[in-house]
Amino acid sequence: MSAVSVQSSVLRVLRVVVIVALVAATVLPFVYMLSLSFVRIDDLLRDPLRVLPQLDRITTETYRAVLASEEDGGYGFGRFMRNSAIVAVAASALTVALVVPASYALTRLRFAGRSQVSWLFLAVYLFPTIIIAVPVFVGFQVLGLGSSLVGLVIAYIALTVPVSVHMLRNYLAGIPESIDEAAVIDGASRFQILTRITVPLAMPTIMSTALYSFMIAWNEFLFALLFLSAKQDLWTVSLGLTRLADGQEVSKTVLMAGSVLLTVPIVILYGVAERALTEGLTAGADKG
Amino acid sequence: MARVREGRLRPVPGVPTSKLRGRENRDGITLVAPVVLVVAAIIVVPIVWTVVLSFQDARYVDVARNGLFNELTLDNYADVLTSPAFWQALVTTVQYSVATTVGSITVGLVAALAFRDRFRFRAPLRAVMLLPYVAPVVATTFVWQVALNPQYGVVNAFGTQVLGWEHPVNFLSAAPTALGTVIVYDIWRYFPFAFLFLGAALTGLSKEIEEAAVVDGATPLQKFWFVVLPQLLPTIALLVLFRMVMAFNEFDDVYLLTGGAAGTQVASVRVFEQLTGSSDIGGASATAAVMAVFLGVALAIYLRLTARQREENR
């Protein structure tokens, strides 16, 4: 056999092995999470290897316990989820409201300081978030915004703006400017162009930008830890899960149910918008 | 921005061009201002503040009372640079960053190549492969912690009962295993990112060059090494840069998995401990500033090297 056919057949087998292994490696931890969330803690301690519970031993008590408020003997995840939802929705709505005009200006208008703005956004990534978080926290305390969901929302906007601007800008750059010019000749103002032409044309990308910042805000941990640790009634799901996991008193399978509740909204949103999101993020990557 | 394109300022009857240009400038600044203000307030001011604090012997009380106006000193930098724990954290950070960057990009590349040609369920499986990257880090670290737990974790149960390990392994609480585990976790979490970008780069390649190589008798491995890989290098170089910066500043993953114990104290976690444990704001700021300088120098060297590469490719 020639080198070509030997390599081809080896690679053909290897390819299947690689795909199966990678899919298993990505999926199994999530299967484990979902499955343990229906297991009784004594069953887990008795036989850790039995990942899938016997049908007659399946319990949904874990979900009741984790969702119920403290007064009802639960762990208050219902409230944590509400807090997370408020923060994430507010952060993504405000991010979009800020980013759409900014991206429009950065792709369409010449103005002083235009190139410096892009450099400013890069600075976000050069320093560890932890070192940004502490002065922000101290400053917000002075302004009375520390330990509040409002402060958290403002911080999340700053975290998501740079990537959001990048996504939208790539898209807007692809819309022909002659459309804008035609509108100018018809007597449209800048604001009318933005709201009547740019926003409708860019709607799919605006939606995926909104989803992106929702996901970042929903998943975020460090700012929530610094801002809200002392205020249990304001905890987000991410913070609530880690705080409860630090103690010994909450059973691991109940916290698994909490992890599922933390993960499911993200997986659903991702499932709905996977295509738009990945295309938005990798826009321009295929041009090398 | 002196470059003014023809057509943009097409004269509108009755309005002088200079006036149009002035309005464009004003509109641009107005539209960008809110975003710039938020980013400046939340990112730039804190960074400047950090640099100032790193020259002060400041605790929380001093900052609360005097704000930025404390006595200036170089003590923090002297403390940082003479502290063995700092150098240990730096070494750990570099090991961790290099290993996760190389690991996640390599796995991502292998995945992108395996997914290159069509097969049944390719689209849904590709979407599934991105889950570790999009899922909340708090949830996935918690699952890994439980799965690797010596008492009730499935991995140790499998190891002792099926593979015949003598003892359960302390994956997250004993050095040097802990650092290795954190690295494996991060390769798992971030390979989808490389997979996504390299996949996009692969679909953008023209098939003609590869077909020509096949006609000339190139084996599949030669085709990859001499035709495909060189075309992917710009994307890989960008990914290396991006992943290195992110990994160098990573906090969540390490803090959530090990809390920085058992030889996994990377720089960010050390800064966090200086802040919350000993509330040494000045020391923490100096540590962060020194790390940022190291990162900046490393980036500059990297950009120099890859710039030369880019020139040669041209």
Coordinates of C-alpha atoms in Angstrom, one line a residue:
Chain A
M1 CA 0.0 0.0 0.0
S2 CA 1.2 3.5 -0.7
A3 CA 1.9 6.1 2.0
V4 CA -1.2 8.0 0.8
S5 CA -3.6 5.2 1.3
V6 CA -2.1 4.0 4.6
Q7 CA -2.3 7.5 6.1
S8 CA -5.8 8.0 4.7
S9 CA -7.2 4.9 6.3
V10 CA -5.4 5.5 9.6
L11 CA -6.6 9.1 9.7
R12 CA -10.1 8.0 8.8
V13 CA -10.2 5.7 11.9
L14 CA -8.5 8.3 14.1
R15 CA -11.0 10.9 13.1
V16 CA -13.9 8.9 14.4
V17 CA -12.0 8.1 17.6
V18 CA -11.2 11.8 18.1
I19 CA -14.8 12.9 17.5
V20 CA -16.2 10.3 19.9
A21 CA -13.7 11.1 22.6
L22 CA -14.2 14.9 22.4
V23 CA -17.9 14.7 22.4
A24 CA -17.8 12.3 25.4
A25 CA -15.4 14.6 27.2
T26 CA -17.6 17.7 26.7
V27 CA -20.9 16.0 27.4
L28 CA -20.2 13.6 30.2
P29 CA -19.7 16.3 32.9
F30 CA -23.1 17.8 32.1
V31 CA -24.8 14.3 32.1
Y32 CA -23.2 13.7 35.5
M33 CA -24.5 17.1 36.7
L34 CA -28.0 16.4 35.5
S35 CA -28.1 12.9 36.8
L36 CA -26.7 13.6 40.3
S37 CA -29.3 16.3 40.7
F38 CA -31.9 13.6 40.9
V39 CA -30.0 11.4 43.4
R40 CA -30.5 11.1 47.1
I41 CA -27.4 12.1 49.0
D42 CA -27.2 8.7 50.9
D43 CA -27.3 6.8 47.6
L44 CA -24.4 8.9 46.3
L45 CA -22.3 8.3 49.4
R46 CA -23.1 4.5 49.4
D47 CA -22.2 4.0 45.7
P48 CA -20.4 6.9 44.0
L49 CA -19.9 4.9 40.9
R50 CA -23.7 4.5 40.3
V51 CA -24.1 7.8 38.3
L52 CA -27.6 7.0 36.9
P53 CA -30.0 6.5 39.8
Q54 CA -32.4 3.5 39.9
L55 CA -35.7 4.5 38.6
D56 CA -37.5 4.0 41.9
R57 CA -34.8 6.0 43.8
I58 CA -35.1 9.1 41.7
T59 CA -36.0 12.2 43.7
T60 CA -37.0 15.7 42.9
E61 CA -36.7 16.7 46.6
T62 CA -33.3 18.3 45.7
Y63 CA -35.0 20.8 43.4
R64 CA -37.7 21.6 46.0
A65 CA -35.0 22.1 48.7
V66 CA -32.8 24.3 46.6
L67 CA -35.6 26.5 45.2
A68 CA -37.6 27.1 48.3
S69 CA -37.0 30.2 50.4
E70 CA -35.2 30.0 53.7
E71 CA -38.5 30.3 55.6
D72 CA -39.7 27.1 53.9
G73 CA -36.5 25.3 54.9
G74 CA -34.9 25.7 51.4
Y75 CA -31.8 27.5 50.2
G76 CA -33.4 30.5 48.4
F77 CA -32.3 29.7 44.8
G78 CA -35.7 31.0 43.6
R79 CA -34.6 34.5 44.8
F80 CA -31.1 34.1 43.5
M81 CA -32.4 33.3 40.1
R82 CA -34.6 36.4 40.1
N83 CA -31.6 38.5 41.1
S84 CA -29.5 37.0 38.3
A85 CA -32.2 37.5 35.8
I86 CA -32.7 41.2 36.8
V87 CA -29.0 41.9 36.6
A88 CA -28.5 40.0 33.3
V89 CA -31.5 41.5 31.5
A90 CA -30.6 45.1 32.7
A91 CA -27.0 44.7 31.7
S92 CA -27.7 43.3 28.3
A93 CA -30.4 45.9 27.5
L94 CA -28.2 48.8 28.6
T95 CA -25.2 47.4 26.8
V96 CA -27.2 47.3 23.5
A97 CA -28.5 50.8 24.1
L98 CA -24.9 52.1 24.5
V99 CA -23.2 49.9 21.9
V100 CA -25.4 50.4 18.9
P101 CA -24.8 54.2 18.6
A102 CA -21.1 53.8 19.4
S103 CA -20.6 51.1 16.8
Y104 CA -22.5 53.1 14.2
A105 CA -20.2 56.1 14.9
L106 CA -17.1 54.0 14.8
T107 CA -17.9 52.5 11.4
R108 CA -19.6 55.5 9.7
L109 CA -18.3 58.8 11.1
R110 CA -14.9 60.4 11.2
F111 CA -14.3 62.2 14.5
A112 CA -11.5 63.2 16.7
G113 CA -10.2 60.3 18.9
R114 CA -11.8 57.6 16.9
S115 CA -8.7 55.3 16.8
Q116 CA -7.9 56.0 20.5
V117 CA -11.3 54.5 21.4
S118 CA -10.4 51.1 20.1
W119 CA -7.1 51.1 22.0
L120 CA -9.0 52.1 25.2
F121 CA -11.2 48.9 24.8
L122 CA -8.1 46.7 24.5
A123 CA -6.9 48.0 27.9
V124 CA -9.7 46.0 29.5
Y125 CA -8.0 42.8 28.8
L126 CA -4.5 43.7 29.9
F127 CA -5.2 43.9 33.6
P128 CA -6.7 41.2 35.8
T129 CA -10.4 41.8 36.6
I130 CA -9.6 41.5 40.3
I131 CA -7.5 44.7 40.3
I132 CA -10.3 46.6 38.5
A133 CA -12.9 45.2 40.8
V134 CA -11.4 46.5 44.0
P135 CA -11.2 50.2 43.2
V136 CA -14.6 50.0 41.6
F137 CA -16.0 48.4 44.7
V138 CA -14.4 51.1 47.0
G139 CA -15.6 53.9 44.6
F140 CA -19.1 52.5 44.5
Q141 CA -19.2 52.3 48.3
V142 CA -18.5 56.0 48.4
L143 CA -21.3 56.7 45.9
G144 CA -23.7 54.4 47.7
L145 CA -23.8 51.8 44.9
G146 CA -21.7 49.1 46.5
S147 CA -23.6 46.1 47.7
S148 CA -26.3 46.8 45.2
L149 CA -27.6 45.2 42.0
V150 CA -27.3 48.6 40.3
G151 CA -23.5 48.7 40.9
L152 CA -23.2 45.2 39.6
V153 CA -25.1 46.1 36.4
I154 CA -22.8 49.1 35.7
A155 CA -19.7 46.9 36.2
Y156 CA -21.1 44.2 33.9
I157 CA -21.7 46.8 31.1
A158 CA -18.1 47.8 31.2
L159 CA -17.0 44.1 31.0
T160 CA -19.2 43.3 27.9
V161 CA -18.9 46.5 25.9
P162 CA -15.6 45.9 24.2
V163 CA -16.5 42.5 22.7
S164 CA -20.0 43.8 21.8
V165 CA -18.6 46.8 20.0
H166 CA -16.3 44.4 18.1
M167 CA -19.3 42.1 17.0
L168 CA -21.5 45.0 15.9
R169 CA -18.8 46.9 14.2
N170 CA -17.9 44.0 12.0
Y171 CA -21.5 43.6 11.0
L172 CA -22.1 47.3 10.3
A173 CA -19.0 47.6 8.2
G174 CA -20.6 45.1 5.8
I175 CA -23.7 47.2 5.2
P176 CA -23.2 49.4 2.2
E177 CA -22.8 53.1 3.1
S178 CA -24.7 54.1 0.0
I179 CA -27.9 53.3 1.9
D180 CA -27.0 55.9 4.5
E181 CA -26.1 58.4 1.8
A182 CA -29.4 57.8 -0.1
A183 CA -31.2 58.6 3.2
V184 CA -29.1 61.7 3.7
I185 CA -30.1 63.0 0.3
D186 CA -33.8 62.3 1.2
G187 CA -33.3 64.6 4.1
A188 CA -33.0 62.1 7.0
S189 CA -31.2 63.2 10.1
R190 CA -28.4 61.1 11.8
F191 CA -30.8 59.9 14.4
Q192 CA -33.4 58.9 11.8
I193 CA -30.7 57.0 9.9
L194 CA -29.7 55.2 13.1
T195 CA -33.2 54.2 14.2
R196 CA -34.9 53.6 10.9
I197 CA -32.1 52.1 8.8
T198 CA -29.2 50.8 10.8
V199 CA -31.1 49.2 13.7
P200 CA -33.5 47.2 11.6
L201 CA -30.8 46.1 9.2
A202 CA -28.5 45.0 12.1
M203 CA -31.3 43.4 14.2
P204 CA -29.9 39.8 14.1
T205 CA -26.5 40.9 15.3
I206 CA -28.0 43.2 17.9
M207 CA -29.9 40.2 19.3
S208 CA -26.8 38.1 19.4
T209 CA -24.9 41.0 21.1
A210 CA -27.6 41.2 23.7
L211 CA -27.5 37.4 24.3
Y212 CA -23.7 37.5 24.6
S213 CA -23.9 40.2 27.3
F214 CA -26.7 38.4 29.0
M215 CA -24.6 35.3 29.2
I216 CA -21.5 37.1 30.5
A217 CA -23.6 38.8 33.2
W218 CA -25.4 35.6 34.2
N219 CA -22.2 33.6 34.5
E220 CA -20.1 36.3 36.2
F221 CA -18.6 35.5 39.6
L222 CA -15.8 37.8 40.9
F223 CA -17.7 41.1 40.9
A224 CA -20.7 39.4 42.6
L225 CA -18.4 37.9 45.2
L226 CA -16.8 41.3 46.0
F227 CA -20.0 43.4 45.9
L228 CA -22.6 41.2 47.4
S229 CA -21.0 38.6 49.7
A230 CA -22.4 40.3 52.8
K231 CA -26.0 40.6 51.4
Q232 CA -27.5 37.2 51.1
D233 CA -30.8 38.5 49.8
L234 CA -29.0 40.0 46.8
W235 CA -26.9 37.0 45.9
T236 CA -26.9 35.9 42.2
V237 CA -27.1 32.2 41.4
S238 CA -23.3 31.9 40.8
L239 CA -22.5 33.5 44.1
G240 CA -25.2 31.6 46.0
L241 CA -23.9 28.3 44.7
T242 CA -20.3 28.9 45.7
R243 CA -21.3 30.3 49.1
L244 CA -23.4 27.3 49.9
A245 CA -20.8 24.9 48.5
D246 CA -18.2 26.4 50.8
G247 CA -20.1 25.2 53.9
Q248 CA -20.4 21.5 54.7
E249 CA -24.1 21.6 55.7
V250 CA -25.8 21.6 52.2
S251 CA -25.8 18.2 50.5
K252 CA -23.9 17.9 47.2
T253 CA -26.8 16.6 45.3
V254 CA -29.0 19.6 46.3
L255 CA -26.2 21.8 45.0
M256 CA -26.1 19.8 41.8
A257 CA -29.8 20.7 41.4
G258 CA -28.6 24.3 41.9
S259 CA -25.9 23.9 39.2
V260 CA -28.5 22.6 36.8
L261 CA -30.7 25.7 37.5
L262 CA -27.7 27.9 36.9
T263 CA -26.8 26.2 33.7
V264 CA -30.2 25.5 32.0
P265 CA -31.0 29.1 31.1
I266 CA -27.7 29.6 29.4
V267 CA -28.0 26.3 27.5
I268 CA -31.5 27.2 26.3
L269 CA -30.4 30.7 25.1
Y270 CA -27.3 29.2 23.5
G271 CA -29.4 26.6 21.8
V272 CA -31.7 29.2 20.4
A273 CA -28.9 31.6 19.2
E274 CA -25.9 29.3 18.7
R275 CA -25.5 30.1 15.0
A276 CA -25.8 33.9 15.4
L277 CA -23.6 34.0 18.4
T278 CA -20.7 31.9 17.0
E279 CA -20.8 33.8 13.7
G280 CA -20.8 37.1 15.5
L281 CA -17.8 36.2 17.6
T282 CA -15.7 34.8 14.7
A283 CA -16.7 37.5 12.2
G284 CA -13.5 38.3 10.2
A285 CA -11.6 35.3 11.5
D286 CA -11.8 33.5 8.2
K287 CA -10.1 36.4 6.5
G288 CA -6.9 35.4 8.4
Chain B
M1 CA -7.8 60.5 11.1
A2 CA -6.8 62.7 8.2
R3 CA -8.0 60.2 5.7
V4 CA -11.3 61.5 4.3
R5 CA -12.9 59.3 1.8
E6 CA -14.5 60.6 -1.4
G7 CA -18.3 60.4 -1.2
R8 CA -18.7 60.6 2.5
L9 CA -18.7 64.4 2.4
R10 CA -20.5 64.6 -0.9
P11 CA -21.6 68.3 -1.0
V12 CA -25.2 68.8 -0.1
P13 CA -26.6 71.9 -1.9
G14 CA -26.5 74.9 0.3
V15 CA -24.4 73.5 3.0
P16 CA -20.6 74.1 3.0
T17 CA -18.4 71.0 3.3
S18 CA -16.5 72.2 6.4
K19 CA -19.8 72.6 8.3
L20 CA -20.7 69.0 7.4
R21 CA -17.4 67.8 8.6
G22 CA -17.8 69.6 11.9
R23 CA -21.2 68.1 12.4
E24 CA -19.9 64.7 11.7
N25 CA -17.1 65.1 14.2
R26 CA -19.6 66.4 16.8
D27 CA -22.1 63.6 16.2
G28 CA -19.4 60.9 16.3
I29 CA -18.2 62.1 19.7
T30 CA -21.7 62.4 21.1
L31 CA -22.6 58.8 20.0
V32 CA -19.4 57.3 21.4
A33 CA -19.2 59.3 24.6
P34 CA -21.5 57.2 26.8
V35 CA -19.6 54.0 26.1
V36 CA -16.3 55.7 26.6
L37 CA -17.5 57.2 29.9
V38 CA -18.6 53.9 31.3
V39 CA -15.4 52.1 30.2
A40 CA -13.3 54.9 31.6
A41 CA -15.0 55.0 34.9
I42 CA -15.1 51.2 35.4
I43 CA -11.8 50.2 33.8
V44 CA -9.3 53.1 33.2
V45 CA -9.8 55.0 36.5
P46 CA -9.4 51.9 38.6
I47 CA -6.3 50.9 36.7
V48 CA -4.8 54.4 37.3
W49 CA -5.9 54.2 40.9
T50 CA -4.2 50.8 41.3
V51 CA -0.9 52.2 40.0
V52 CA -1.2 55.1 42.5
L53 CA -2.1 52.8 45.4
S54 CA 0.9 50.6 44.6
F55 CA 3.1 53.5 45.7
Q56 CA 1.3 53.9 49.0
D57 CA 1.4 52.0 52.2
A58 CA -2.4 51.9 52.2
R59 CA -4.9 49.8 54.1
Y60 CA -8.7 50.1 53.7
V61 CA -9.0 52.6 56.5
D62 CA -6.4 54.9 54.9
V63 CA -8.1 54.7 51.5
A64 CA -11.5 55.4 53.1
R65 CA -10.1 58.4 55.0
N66 CA -7.6 60.0 52.7
G67 CA -8.6 58.7 49.3
L68 CA -5.6 58.8 46.9
F69 CA -3.6 61.2 49.1
N70 CA -1.4 59.0 51.2
E71 CA 2.4 59.2 51.5
L72 CA 4.3 57.9 48.5
T73 CA 6.7 55.0 49.0
L74 CA 8.5 52.2 47.1
D75 CA 8.1 49.8 50.0
N76 CA 5.4 47.7 48.3
Y77 CA 7.6 47.1 45.3
A78 CA 10.5 46.2 47.5
D79 CA 8.3 43.8 49.4
V80 CA 6.9 42.2 46.2
L81 CA 10.2 41.8 44.5
T82 CA 11.9 40.2 47.5
S83 CA 9.1 37.9 48.5
P84 CA 9.7 34.3 47.5
A85 CA 5.9 33.7 47.5
F86 CA 5.6 36.3 44.7
W87 CA 8.2 34.6 42.5
Q88 CA 6.6 31.3 43.2
A89 CA 3.2 32.7 42.1
L90 CA 4.8 34.1 39.0
V91 CA 6.4 30.7 38.1
T92 CA 3.0 29.0 38.7
T93 CA 1.2 31.6 36.6
V94 CA 3.6 31.1 33.7
Q95 CA 3.4 27.3 33.9
Y96 CA -0.3 27.5 34.1
S97 CA -0.7 30.0 31.2
V98 CA 1.7 28.2 28.8
A99 CA 0.2 24.8 29.5
T100 CA -3.4 25.8 29.1
T101 CA -2.7 27.9 26.1
V102 CA -0.7 25.2 24.3
G103 CA -3.1 22.5 25.4
S104 CA -6.4 24.2 24.5
I105 CA -5.2 25.4 21.1
T106 CA -3.8 21.9 20.3
V107 CA -7.0 20.1 21.3
G108 CA -9.0 22.8 19.5
L109 CA -7.0 22.3 16.3
V110 CA -7.4 18.6 16.4
A111 CA -11.1 19.0 16.9
A112 CA -11.4 21.6 14.1
L113 CA -9.6 19.2 11.7
A114 CA -11.8 16.2 12.8
F115 CA -14.9 18.3 12.2
R116 CA -13.7 19.8 8.9
D117 CA -15.4 17.4 6.5
R118 CA -19.2 16.9 6.6
F119 CA -20.6 14.0 8.5
R120 CA -24.0 13.1 10.0
F121 CA -24.9 15.3 13.0
R122 CA -21.9 17.5 12.4
A123 CA -23.8 20.8 13.1
P124 CA -25.5 19.7 16.4
L125 CA -22.3 18.0 17.6
R126 CA -20.3 21.1 16.9
A127 CA -22.8 23.1 18.9
V128 CA -22.5 20.6 21.8
M129 CA -18.7 20.9 21.8
L130 CA -18.9 24.6 22.7
L131 CA -20.8 23.9 25.9
P132 CA -17.8 23.9 28.3
Y133 CA -17.0 27.4 27.1
V134 CA -20.5 28.9 27.4
A135 CA -21.7 27.1 30.6
P136 CA -21.3 29.0 33.8
V137 CA -17.9 28.5 35.3
V138 CA -19.3 28.2 38.8
A139 CA -21.4 25.2 37.7
T140 CA -18.7 23.4 35.8
T141 CA -16.1 23.8 38.5
F142 CA -18.5 22.5 41.0
V143 CA -19.3 19.4 38.9
W144 CA -15.5 18.8 38.5
Q145 CA -15.0 19.2 42.2
V146 CA -17.7 16.6 43.0
A147 CA -16.6 14.2 40.2
L148 CA -13.0 14.3 41.5
N149 CA -13.8 14.1 45.2
P150 CA -11.9 11.3 46.9
Q151 CA -14.9 10.2 49.0
Y152 CA -17.9 10.4 46.7
G153 CA -16.6 11.4 43.3
V154 CA -17.2 9.2 40.3
V155 CA -13.6 9.4 39.0
N156 CA -12.0 8.0 42.1
A157 CA -14.8 5.4 42.5
F158 CA -14.0 4.3 39.0
G159 CA -10.3 4.3 39.6
T160 CA -10.4 2.3 42.8
Q161 CA -13.2 -0.1 41.9
V162 CA -12.5 -0.7 38.2
L163 CA -8.9 0.3 37.4
G164 CA -7.5 -1.0 40.7
W165 CA -6.0 2.2 42.1
E166 CA -4.8 1.5 45.7
H167 CA -5.9 4.9 47.0
P168 CA -8.2 7.6 45.8
V169 CA -6.3 10.5 44.3
N170 CA -6.5 14.0 45.9
F171 CA -6.9 15.7 42.5
L172 CA -7.5 19.1 43.9
S173 CA -5.9 19.2 47.3
A174 CA -2.4 17.8 46.9
A175 CA 0.6 19.3 45.0
P176 CA 1.6 18.8 42.2
T177 CA -1.5 17.0 41.1
A178 CA -3.7 20.0 41.8
L179 CA -2.0 22.3 39.3
G180 CA -2.2 19.6 36.7
T181 CA -5.9 19.2 37.4
V182 CA -6.6 22.9 37.1
I183 CA -4.7 22.9 33.7
V184 CA -6.7 19.9 32.4
Y185 CA -9.9 21.7 33.5
D186 CA -8.9 24.8 31.7
I187 CA -8.0 23.0 28.5
W188 CA -11.4 21.4 28.7
R189 CA -13.1 24.8 29.2
Y190 CA -11.2 26.7 26.6
F191 CA -10.5 24.3 23.7
P192 CA -14.0 25.1 22.3
F193 CA -12.8 28.7 21.9
A194 CA -9.9 27.6 19.7
F195 CA -12.1 25.0 18.0
L196 CA -14.6 27.8 17.1
F197 CA -12.0 30.1 15.6
L198 CA -9.9 27.5 13.8
G199 CA -13.1 25.9 12.4
A200 CA -14.0 29.3 10.9
A201 CA -10.5 29.7 9.6
L202 CA -10.6 26.2 8.0
T203 CA -13.8 26.9 6.1
G204 CA -12.3 30.1 4.7
L205 CA -9.3 28.2 3.1
S206 CA -9.4 27.7 -0.6
K207 CA -9.6 24.0 -1.5
E208 CA -7.8 24.5 -4.8
I209 CA -4.3 24.6 -3.3
E210 CA -4.9 21.4 -1.4
E211 CA -6.3 19.7 -4.4
A212 CA -3.2 20.7 -6.3
A213 CA -1.0 19.2 -3.5
V214 CA -3.0 16.0 -3.7
V215 CA -2.6 15.8 -7.5
D216 CA 1.2 16.3 -6.9
G217 CA 1.1 13.2 -4.7
A218 CA 1.2 14.7 -1.2
T219 CA 0.1 12.4 1.6
P220 CA -2.6 13.6 4.0
L221 CA 0.0 14.4 6.7
Q222 CA 2.2 16.3 4.2
K223 CA -0.9 18.2 3.0
F224 CA -1.6 19.2 6.6
W225 CA 1.9 20.2 7.5
F226 CA 2.9 22.0 4.3
V227 CA -0.4 23.4 3.0
V228 CA -3.1 23.6 5.7
L229 CA -1.0 24.5 8.8
P230 CA 0.9 27.4 7.3
Q231 CA -2.4 29.0 6.3
L232 CA -3.7 28.6 9.8
L233 CA -0.7 30.2 11.5
P234 CA -2.1 33.8 11.6
T235 CA -5.2 32.5 13.4
I236 CA -3.1 30.4 15.7
A237 CA -0.8 33.3 16.5
L238 CA -3.8 35.4 17.4
L239 CA -5.3 32.7 19.6
V240 CA -2.0 32.3 21.4
L241 CA -1.9 36.0 22.1
F242 CA -5.5 36.1 23.3
R243 CA -5.3 32.9 25.4
M244 CA -2.0 33.9 27.0
V245 CA -3.4 37.3 28.2
M246 CA -6.6 35.7 29.5
A247 CA -4.8 32.8 31.2
F248 CA -2.2 35.2 32.8
N249 CA -5.0 37.1 34.4
E250 CA -7.3 34.1 35.2
F251 CA -8.9 34.1 38.6
D252 CA -12.3 32.4 38.6
D253 CA -11.2 28.9 37.5
V254 CA -8.3 28.5 39.9
Y255 CA -10.1 30.2 42.8
L256 CA -13.2 28.1 42.4
L257 CA -11.4 24.7 41.9
T258 CA -8.7 24.9 44.6
G259 CA -8.9 28.3 46.3
G260 CA -5.2 28.7 45.4
A261 CA -4.2 25.9 47.7
A262 CA -1.8 23.0 47.0
G263 CA 0.6 24.9 44.7
T264 CA -2.0 26.5 42.5
Q265 CA -1.6 30.1 43.7
V266 CA -1.5 32.1 40.5
A267 CA -1.0 35.8 40.5
S268 CA -4.7 36.9 40.5
V269 CA -5.5 34.6 43.4
R270 CA -2.5 36.0 45.3
V271 CA -3.7 39.5 44.7
F272 CA -7.1 38.5 45.9
E273 CA -5.7 37.0 49.1
Q274 CA -3.6 40.1 49.8
L275 CA -6.7 42.1 49.5
T276 CA -9.2 40.1 51.4
G277 CA -6.9 38.1 53.7
S278 CA -4.5 40.7 54.9
S279 CA -6.3 43.8 53.4
D280 CA -3.0 45.0 52.1
I281 CA -4.2 47.2 49.3
G282 CA -0.8 48.7 48.5
G283 CA 0.9 45.3 48.4
A284 CA -1.9 43.8 46.2
S285 CA -1.7 46.8 43.8
A286 CA 2.0 46.5 43.5
T287 CA 1.8 42.7 42.8
A288 CA -0.8 43.4 40.1
A289 CA 1.3 46.3 38.6
V290 CA 4.5 44.1 38.5
M291 CA 2.5 41.3 36.8
A292 CA 1.0 43.7 34.3
V293 CA 4.6 44.9 33.5
F294 CA 5.7 41.3 33.0
L295 CA 2.7 40.6 30.7
G296 CA 3.3 43.8 28.8
V297 CA 7.0 42.9 28.2
A298 CA 6.0 39.4 27.1
L299 CA 3.4 40.8 24.7
A300 CA 5.8 43.2 23.2
I301 CA 8.4 40.5 22.6
Y302 CA 5.7 38.2 21.1
L303 CA 4.4 40.9 18.8
R304 CA 8.0 41.7 17.7
L305 CA 8.6 38.0 16.9
T306 CA 5.3 37.5 15.1
A307 CA 5.7 40.8 13.2
R308 CA 9.0 39.5 11.7
Q309 CA 7.1 36.3 10.8
R310 CA 4.3 38.3 9.2
E311 CA 6.9 40.3 7.2
E312 CA 8.5 37.0 5.9
N313 CA 5.2 35.6 4.9
R314 CA 4.5 38.6 2.7

